[in-house]
Coordinates of C-alpha atoms and ligand atoms in Angstrom, one line a residue:
M220 CA 120.8 114.9 94.4
D221 CA 124.3 115.6 95.8
L222 CA 124.3 114.3 99.4
N223 CA 127.9 115.4 100.1
P224 CA 127.1 118.8 101.5
M225 CA 124.4 117.3 103.8
Q226 CA 124.6 116.2 107.4
N227 CA 125.0 112.5 108.4
G228 CA 121.4 112.3 109.6
T229 CA 120.2 113.0 106.0
R230 CA 123.0 111.0 104.3
A231 CA 122.1 107.9 106.4
V232 CA 118.5 108.1 105.3
W233 CA 119.0 108.9 101.6
G234 CA 122.4 107.4 100.7
G235 CA 122.3 104.7 98.0
E236 CA 118.5 104.8 97.8
E237 CA 117.8 108.0 95.9
D238 CA 116.6 106.3 92.7
L239 CA 116.5 102.6 93.3
D240 CA 115.6 100.6 90.1
V241 CA 116.9 97.1 90.1
R242 CA 117.2 95.3 86.7
G243 CA 118.7 92.0 85.5
V244 CA 118.4 90.2 88.8
L245 CA 118.0 86.4 88.9
S246 CA 115.8 86.4 92.0
S247 CA 113.0 88.9 92.7
P248 CA 114.0 91.7 95.0
V249 CA 112.3 91.7 98.5
V250 CA 110.7 95.1 98.5
N251 CA 110.0 95.9 102.2
S252 CA 108.8 99.3 101.3
V253 CA 105.6 100.5 102.9
A254 CA 104.8 103.0 100.2
F255 CA 106.1 104.1 96.8
S256 CA 107.1 107.6 95.8
Y257 CA 106.4 109.6 92.6
H258 CA 108.2 112.4 90.9
D259 CA 105.1 114.4 90.2
L260 CA 101.5 114.5 91.3
D261 CA 100.0 113.6 87.9
E262 CA 101.9 110.3 87.8
W263 CA 100.9 109.6 91.4
H264 CA 97.3 110.3 90.6
E265 CA 97.3 108.1 87.5
V266 CA 98.7 105.2 89.5
A267 CA 96.2 105.8 92.3
T268 CA 93.3 105.7 89.9
G269 CA 94.5 102.6 88.1
K270 CA 95.3 104.4 84.8
R271 CA 98.9 103.5 85.0
N272 CA 100.8 100.5 86.5
G273 CA 102.5 101.0 89.8
F274 CA 102.3 100.7 93.6
I275 CA 101.1 103.2 96.2
Y276 CA 101.0 101.5 99.6
S277 CA 101.8 97.9 100.6
R278 CA 98.6 97.1 102.4
N279 CA 97.1 97.2 98.9
T280 CA 99.8 96.1 96.5
N281 CA 103.5 95.4 96.7
P282 CA 106.0 94.3 93.9
T283 CA 107.3 91.2 95.8
V284 CA 103.8 90.2 96.8
R285 CA 102.7 90.7 93.1
V286 CA 105.3 88.1 92.0
L287 CA 103.7 85.5 94.2
E288 CA 100.1 86.5 93.1
E289 CA 101.2 86.2 89.4
K290 CA 102.7 82.7 90.0
I291 CA 99.5 81.4 91.6
R292 CA 97.3 83.1 88.9
I293 CA 99.3 81.4 86.1
L294 CA 99.4 78.0 87.8
E295 CA 95.7 78.0 88.5
N296 CA 94.9 79.3 85.0
A297 CA 93.0 82.1 86.6
E298 CA 92.1 85.6 85.4
A299 CA 93.2 87.2 88.6
A300 CA 94.8 86.4 92.0
T301 CA 95.3 88.2 95.3
S302 CA 97.0 87.2 98.6
F303 CA 96.6 87.3 102.4
A304 CA 98.6 87.1 105.6
T305 CA 97.5 83.5 106.1
G306 CA 95.3 80.8 104.6
M307 CA 92.6 81.5 107.2
A308 CA 92.7 85.2 106.2
A309 CA 92.1 84.1 102.6
I310 CA 89.1 82.0 103.7
S311 CA 87.5 84.4 106.1
N312 CA 87.9 87.4 103.8
T313 CA 86.3 85.5 101.0
L314 CA 83.4 84.3 103.1
F315 CA 82.8 87.8 104.6
T316 CA 83.0 89.4 101.1
F317 CA 80.2 87.3 99.6
L318 CA 78.0 86.4 102.7
G319 CA 75.9 88.5 105.0
P320 CA 72.6 88.3 106.9
G321 CA 70.3 85.9 105.0
R322 CA 73.0 85.1 102.4
K323 CA 73.4 81.4 102.6
V324 CA 76.4 79.1 102.4
V325 CA 76.3 75.4 101.6
S326 CA 79.3 73.3 102.5
Q327 CA 80.5 69.9 103.7
K328 CA 80.9 68.6 107.3
D329 CA 84.6 67.8 106.8
S330 CA 86.6 70.9 106.4
Y331 CA 89.8 72.4 107.9
G332 CA 89.4 73.2 111.6
G333 CA 89.5 77.0 111.2
T334 CA 87.0 76.9 108.3
S335 CA 84.7 74.7 110.5
R336 CA 84.8 77.4 113.2
M337 CA 83.8 80.0 110.7
F338 CA 80.8 77.9 109.7
L339 CA 79.8 76.9 113.2
D340 CA 80.6 79.9 115.2
F341 CA 81.5 83.2 113.4
L342 CA 79.2 83.3 110.4
P343 CA 76.0 82.4 112.5
R344 CA 76.9 85.5 114.7
F345 CA 76.2 87.6 111.6
N346 CA 73.0 85.7 110.8
V347 CA 74.5 83.9 107.8
P348 CA 72.6 80.7 107.2
V349 CA 75.0 77.7 107.0
E350 CA 74.0 74.3 105.8
L351 CA 76.7 71.5 106.2
C352 CA 76.1 68.3 104.3
E353 CA 77.7 64.8 104.8
T354 CA 81.0 65.0 103.0
G355 CA 80.9 63.0 99.7
D356 CA 77.0 62.7 99.8
H357 CA 76.6 64.4 96.4
E358 CA 72.8 63.9 96.3
Q359 CA 72.4 65.7 99.7
M360 CA 74.7 68.5 98.5
E361 CA 72.8 68.9 95.2
A362 CA 69.5 69.1 97.1
A363 CA 70.9 71.7 99.5
I364 CA 72.3 73.8 96.7
A365 CA 69.1 73.6 94.6
G366 CA 67.2 74.8 97.7
G367 CA 68.9 78.2 97.2
C368 CA 72.2 79.6 98.3
D369 CA 74.7 82.3 97.5
L370 CA 78.0 80.4 98.0
V371 CA 79.1 76.8 97.9
Y372 CA 82.3 76.0 99.7
L373 CA 84.2 72.8 99.0
E374 CA 87.5 71.2 100.2
T375 CA 89.0 68.1 98.6
P376 CA 90.8 65.9 99.5
T377 CA 89.6 66.6 103.0
N378 CA 91.5 66.8 106.3
P379 CA 92.2 64.3 107.8
T380 CA 90.5 61.3 106.2
L381 CA 91.1 62.2 102.6
K382 CA 87.5 62.1 101.4
I383 CA 86.9 63.2 97.8
V384 CA 84.3 65.7 96.6
D385 CA 83.3 65.9 93.0
I386 CA 84.1 69.5 92.0
A387 CA 82.6 69.3 88.4
R388 CA 79.3 67.8 89.6
L389 CA 78.8 70.3 92.4
S390 CA 80.0 73.3 90.3
A391 CA 77.3 72.4 87.7
A392 CA 74.6 72.3 90.4
S393 CA 75.8 75.6 91.8
K394 CA 75.8 77.3 88.5
K395 CA 72.1 76.3 88.1
A396 CA 71.3 77.8 91.5
G397 CA 73.3 81.0 90.7
A398 CA 75.8 80.3 93.6
I399 CA 79.5 81.1 93.6
V400 CA 81.7 78.0 94.0
V401 CA 84.9 78.3 96.2
V402 CA 87.3 75.4 96.5
D403 CA 90.1 75.0 99.1
N404 CA 92.8 73.4 97.0
T405 CA 95.5 73.3 99.7
F406 CA 95.9 69.5 99.9
A407 CA 96.0 69.0 96.2
T408 CA 98.0 72.0 95.0
P409 CA 97.8 73.3 91.4
I410 CA 100.1 70.5 90.3
N411 CA 97.5 67.8 91.2
Q412 CA 94.1 69.6 90.8
H413 CA 92.6 72.6 88.9
P414 CA 89.3 73.5 90.4
L415 CA 88.7 76.4 88.1
M416 CA 89.0 74.1 85.0
L417 CA 86.4 71.9 86.7
G418 CA 83.9 74.7 87.0
A419 CA 84.7 76.5 90.3
D420 CA 84.7 80.3 90.4
L421 CA 87.4 80.8 93.0
V422 CA 90.3 78.7 94.4
I423 CA 92.0 79.2 97.8
H424 CA 95.3 77.9 99.2
S425 CA 96.9 78.1 102.5
A426 CA 100.3 79.0 100.9
T427 CA 101.8 78.1 104.3
K428 CA 101.7 74.4 103.3
F429 CA 102.8 72.9 100.0
L430 CA 103.2 76.2 98.0
C431 CA 105.8 77.5 100.4
G432 CA 106.9 73.9 101.2
H433 CA 109.6 74.7 103.8
S434 CA 107.5 75.5 107.0
D435 CA 109.1 78.9 107.2
A436 CA 106.5 81.4 106.0
M437 CA 102.7 81.8 106.3
G438 CA 100.4 83.1 103.6
G439 CA 97.1 82.6 101.7
V440 CA 96.1 83.1 98.1
L441 CA 92.9 83.4 96.2
A442 CA 92.6 83.0 92.4
G443 CA 89.7 83.0 89.9
K444 CA 87.3 85.2 88.1
A445 CA 88.6 88.8 87.9
D446 CA 85.4 90.5 89.1
L447 CA 85.1 88.2 92.1
V448 CA 88.8 88.4 93.1
R449 CA 88.5 92.2 92.8
K450 CA 85.7 92.2 95.4
V451 CA 87.6 90.2 97.9
F452 CA 90.8 92.3 97.3
E453 CA 88.8 95.4 98.0
F454 CA 87.6 93.9 101.3
R455 CA 91.1 92.8 102.2
E456 CA 92.5 96.3 101.5
I457 CA 90.4 97.7 104.3
N458 CA 90.3 94.6 106.5
G459 CA 94.1 94.8 106.4
A460 CA 95.0 91.0 106.4
S461 CA 97.7 91.7 103.8
L462 CA 100.8 89.5 103.0
Q463 CA 104.2 91.0 103.7
A464 CA 107.1 91.0 101.2
D465 CA 109.4 88.7 103.3
P466 CA 107.0 85.7 103.5
A467 CA 105.8 86.4 99.9
Y468 CA 109.4 86.1 98.7
L469 CA 109.9 82.8 100.6
I470 CA 106.6 81.4 99.3
A471 CA 107.4 82.4 95.7
R472 CA 110.9 80.9 96.1
G473 CA 109.4 77.7 97.4
M474 CA 107.0 77.5 94.5
K475 CA 109.8 77.3 92.0
T476 CA 110.3 73.7 93.1
L477 CA 106.6 72.9 93.6
E478 CA 106.3 70.5 90.7
L479 CA 109.5 68.6 91.7
R480 CA 108.4 68.3 95.3
I481 CA 104.8 67.3 94.5
E482 CA 105.8 64.7 91.9
R483 CA 108.1 63.1 94.5
Q484 CA 105.6 63.4 97.3
N485 CA 102.8 61.9 95.2
A486 CA 105.0 58.9 94.3
S487 CA 106.3 58.4 97.9
A488 CA 102.8 58.7 99.4
Q489 CA 101.5 56.0 97.0
R490 CA 104.3 53.7 98.0
I491 CA 103.9 54.3 101.7
A492 CA 100.1 53.9 101.5
E493 CA 100.5 50.5 99.7
Y494 CA 103.1 49.4 102.3
L495 CA 100.9 50.4 105.2
Q496 CA 97.9 48.7 103.7
G497 CA 99.7 45.4 103.8
H498 CA 100.8 45.7 107.4
A499 CA 99.1 43.6 110.1
R500 CA 99.2 46.3 112.8
V501 CA 97.5 48.9 110.5
S502 CA 93.7 48.7 110.5
E503 CA 92.9 51.2 107.7
V504 CA 94.8 53.4 105.3
Y505 CA 93.1 56.6 103.8
Y506 CA 94.7 57.7 100.5
P507 CA 92.8 58.6 97.3
G508 CA 95.5 56.9 95.2
L509 CA 94.5 53.4 96.6
K510 CA 92.1 51.4 94.4
T511 CA 90.2 50.5 97.6
H512 CA 89.5 54.2 98.4
K513 CA 85.8 54.8 98.3
D514 CA 86.1 57.7 95.8
H515 CA 89.1 56.6 93.9
S516 CA 87.2 56.9 90.6
I517 CA 86.3 60.5 91.2
A518 CA 89.9 61.2 92.3
R519 CA 91.2 59.7 89.1
R520 CA 88.9 61.8 87.0
Q521 CA 89.6 65.2 88.7
M522 CA 93.2 64.9 90.0
Q523 CA 96.5 64.6 88.1
G524 CA 98.2 63.2 91.2
F525 CA 96.8 62.0 94.6
G526 CA 98.9 64.2 96.8
G527 CA 101.5 63.9 99.6
I528 CA 99.2 63.3 102.5
L529 CA 97.8 60.1 103.8
S530 CA 96.2 58.9 107.1
F531 CA 96.2 55.5 108.7
S532 CA 94.8 54.0 111.9
L533 CA 96.5 51.4 114.1
D534 CA 94.8 48.2 115.4
G535 CA 94.3 49.7 118.8
G536 CA 93.4 52.9 120.6
Y537 CA 95.0 56.2 121.3
D538 CA 97.5 54.6 123.7
L539 CA 99.0 52.8 120.8
V540 CA 99.4 56.0 118.9
K541 CA 101.1 57.6 121.9
K542 CA 103.6 54.7 121.9
F543 CA 104.1 54.6 118.1
L544 CA 104.5 58.2 117.0
P545 CA 107.5 59.1 119.3
S546 CA 109.4 56.1 118.0
L547 CA 109.4 57.4 114.4
K548 CA 112.7 59.1 113.7
L549 CA 112.1 60.8 110.3
V550 CA 109.1 62.9 111.3
H551 CA 108.5 66.1 113.1
L552 CA 105.5 65.6 115.4
A553 CA 103.9 68.9 114.4
A554 CA 100.6 70.4 113.4
S555 CA 101.4 71.6 109.9
L556 CA 101.7 69.7 106.5
G557 CA 103.1 70.0 103.0
S558 CA 106.7 70.5 104.0
V559 CA 110.0 69.1 102.6
S560 CA 110.3 67.2 105.9
T561 CA 107.8 64.5 106.9
L562 CA 105.3 65.7 109.5
A563 CA 102.9 63.5 111.5
G564 CA 100.3 63.9 114.2
P565 CA 97.0 62.5 115.6
P566 CA 93.9 64.6 114.6
R567 CA 92.6 63.6 118.1
T568 CA 95.1 66.1 119.7
T569 CA 95.6 68.5 116.8
S570 CA 93.0 69.5 114.2
H571 CA 90.0 67.9 115.9
V572 CA 91.0 68.3 119.6
E573 CA 87.9 70.4 120.4
L574 CA 85.5 67.7 119.4
T575 CA 84.3 64.9 121.7
E576 CA 85.2 61.2 120.9
E577 CA 81.5 60.8 119.8
Q578 CA 81.8 63.8 117.4
R579 CA 85.0 62.5 116.0
K580 CA 83.4 59.1 115.5
R581 CA 80.5 60.7 113.6
L582 CA 83.1 62.4 111.2
G583 CA 84.7 58.9 110.8
I584 CA 87.9 59.9 112.6
P585 CA 89.1 56.9 114.7
E586 CA 90.9 57.6 117.9
S587 CA 94.0 55.9 116.6
L588 CA 94.2 57.9 113.4
I589 CA 97.5 59.4 112.3
R590 CA 97.9 62.0 109.6
Y591 CA 101.2 61.6 107.8
S592 CA 102.4 64.4 105.5
V593 CA 105.2 62.9 103.3
G594 CA 108.3 65.0 102.8
I595 CA 110.9 64.8 100.1
E596 CA 113.2 62.4 102.0
N597 CA 114.1 59.1 100.3
V598 CA 111.0 56.9 100.4
E599 CA 113.0 53.7 101.3
D600 CA 114.2 55.5 104.4
L601 CA 110.7 56.6 105.3
I602 CA 109.3 53.0 104.9
A603 CA 112.2 51.6 107.0
D604 CA 111.4 54.2 109.7
L605 CA 107.7 53.2 109.7
D606 CA 108.6 49.5 109.6
A607 CA 110.9 49.8 112.6
A608 CA 108.3 51.7 114.7
L609 CA 105.5 49.3 113.8
K610 CA 107.7 46.3 114.8
K611 CA 108.2 47.8 118.3
L612 CA 104.4 47.8 119.0
Ligands
PLP728 C1 96.4 75.0 107.0 C2 95.1 75.0 106.2 C3 94.3 76.2 106.2 C4 94.7 77.4 107.0 O1 95.9 78.0 106.6 P1 96.8 78.9 107.5 O2 97.8 79.4 106.6 O3 97.3 78.1 108.6 O4 95.9 80.0 108.0 C5 93.2 76.1 105.4 N1 92.8 75.0 104.7 C6 93.6 73.9 104.8 C7 93.1 72.7 104.0 C8 94.7 73.8 105.5 O5 95.5 72.7 105.5

């Protein structure tokens, strides 16, 4: 098309973009296009009916978003993957796809705060039966599953006390009962744990955390069996909680260094956990890589690394935490986790702020607990920082 004879209004709209087709790039283009155009209606119809590859409308599919979905599909050894605006969108869309009145879910008491709200508040409004078992009590879980259910929802390691749930064992029990198994793999990442290879049907990530790794984009992903992923994708298409190209680009970019970051964070977290365990002012350290961890043997079996998050409690109450945390220099006191920079916070005022002291106690969360998400800083500097702050107490 010759734009020269046209007016500026037209030239500004079409100039340089008439037939955009970028090849040979070293980083994937950020395609912020809402829709995709076709030269003729037959081609358009073939793409729309899935007979030919292509994109129609970005609420459904988008080339930049597809790059991220492919990355997670490959890393999780899955048949298919799809994505969402946030981790909670991935979780809620998955639960609402497979559950409904009378369709029961069995899960554990310890789960991410937002997931807990789904179980305790939103699902019951739709008459979805929810049974929550003691986290790590595998006999209780197996009995609940055998009693009949449609979906089993697991999260391991858990937030914030790093409990471990046996994915292979509970997947086997679920298969017998004919239930779909979904695992939130956010804390472990596909570098440290592969739920699908342990028997789960679907794996979910808050891509906001380790996958992105830089605290600058939000997203969620789901990977697993193609027919199941397809069902959730079809719900999300209409529900509309789609991921945009800009955050998809940032997350996919972050994932290029996922293994490097996780290997370092695994090693640093282990060193820090061992350091803290030997400190007189620290009453307990929660990290699945410690031999003293209750479920260390399950963790060894199902994980390739123990992760970048640990928790510890001080030998005092919340007042001590209030004094201790602000004197750390190499941490952001912030609610997120899985970033290149170290993040720390007390579950008492962040993830579990809605609970009473008694409820936290029942979940095994001491008032002086601190969740510490290890960044990629030099571990000697992090230990020196912790050491200086503990000395001040
Ligand atoms: C953060 C988080 C979520 C929720 O993800 P968002 O991206 O914040 O919506 C779910 N599960 C776990 C384990 C998380 O840490």
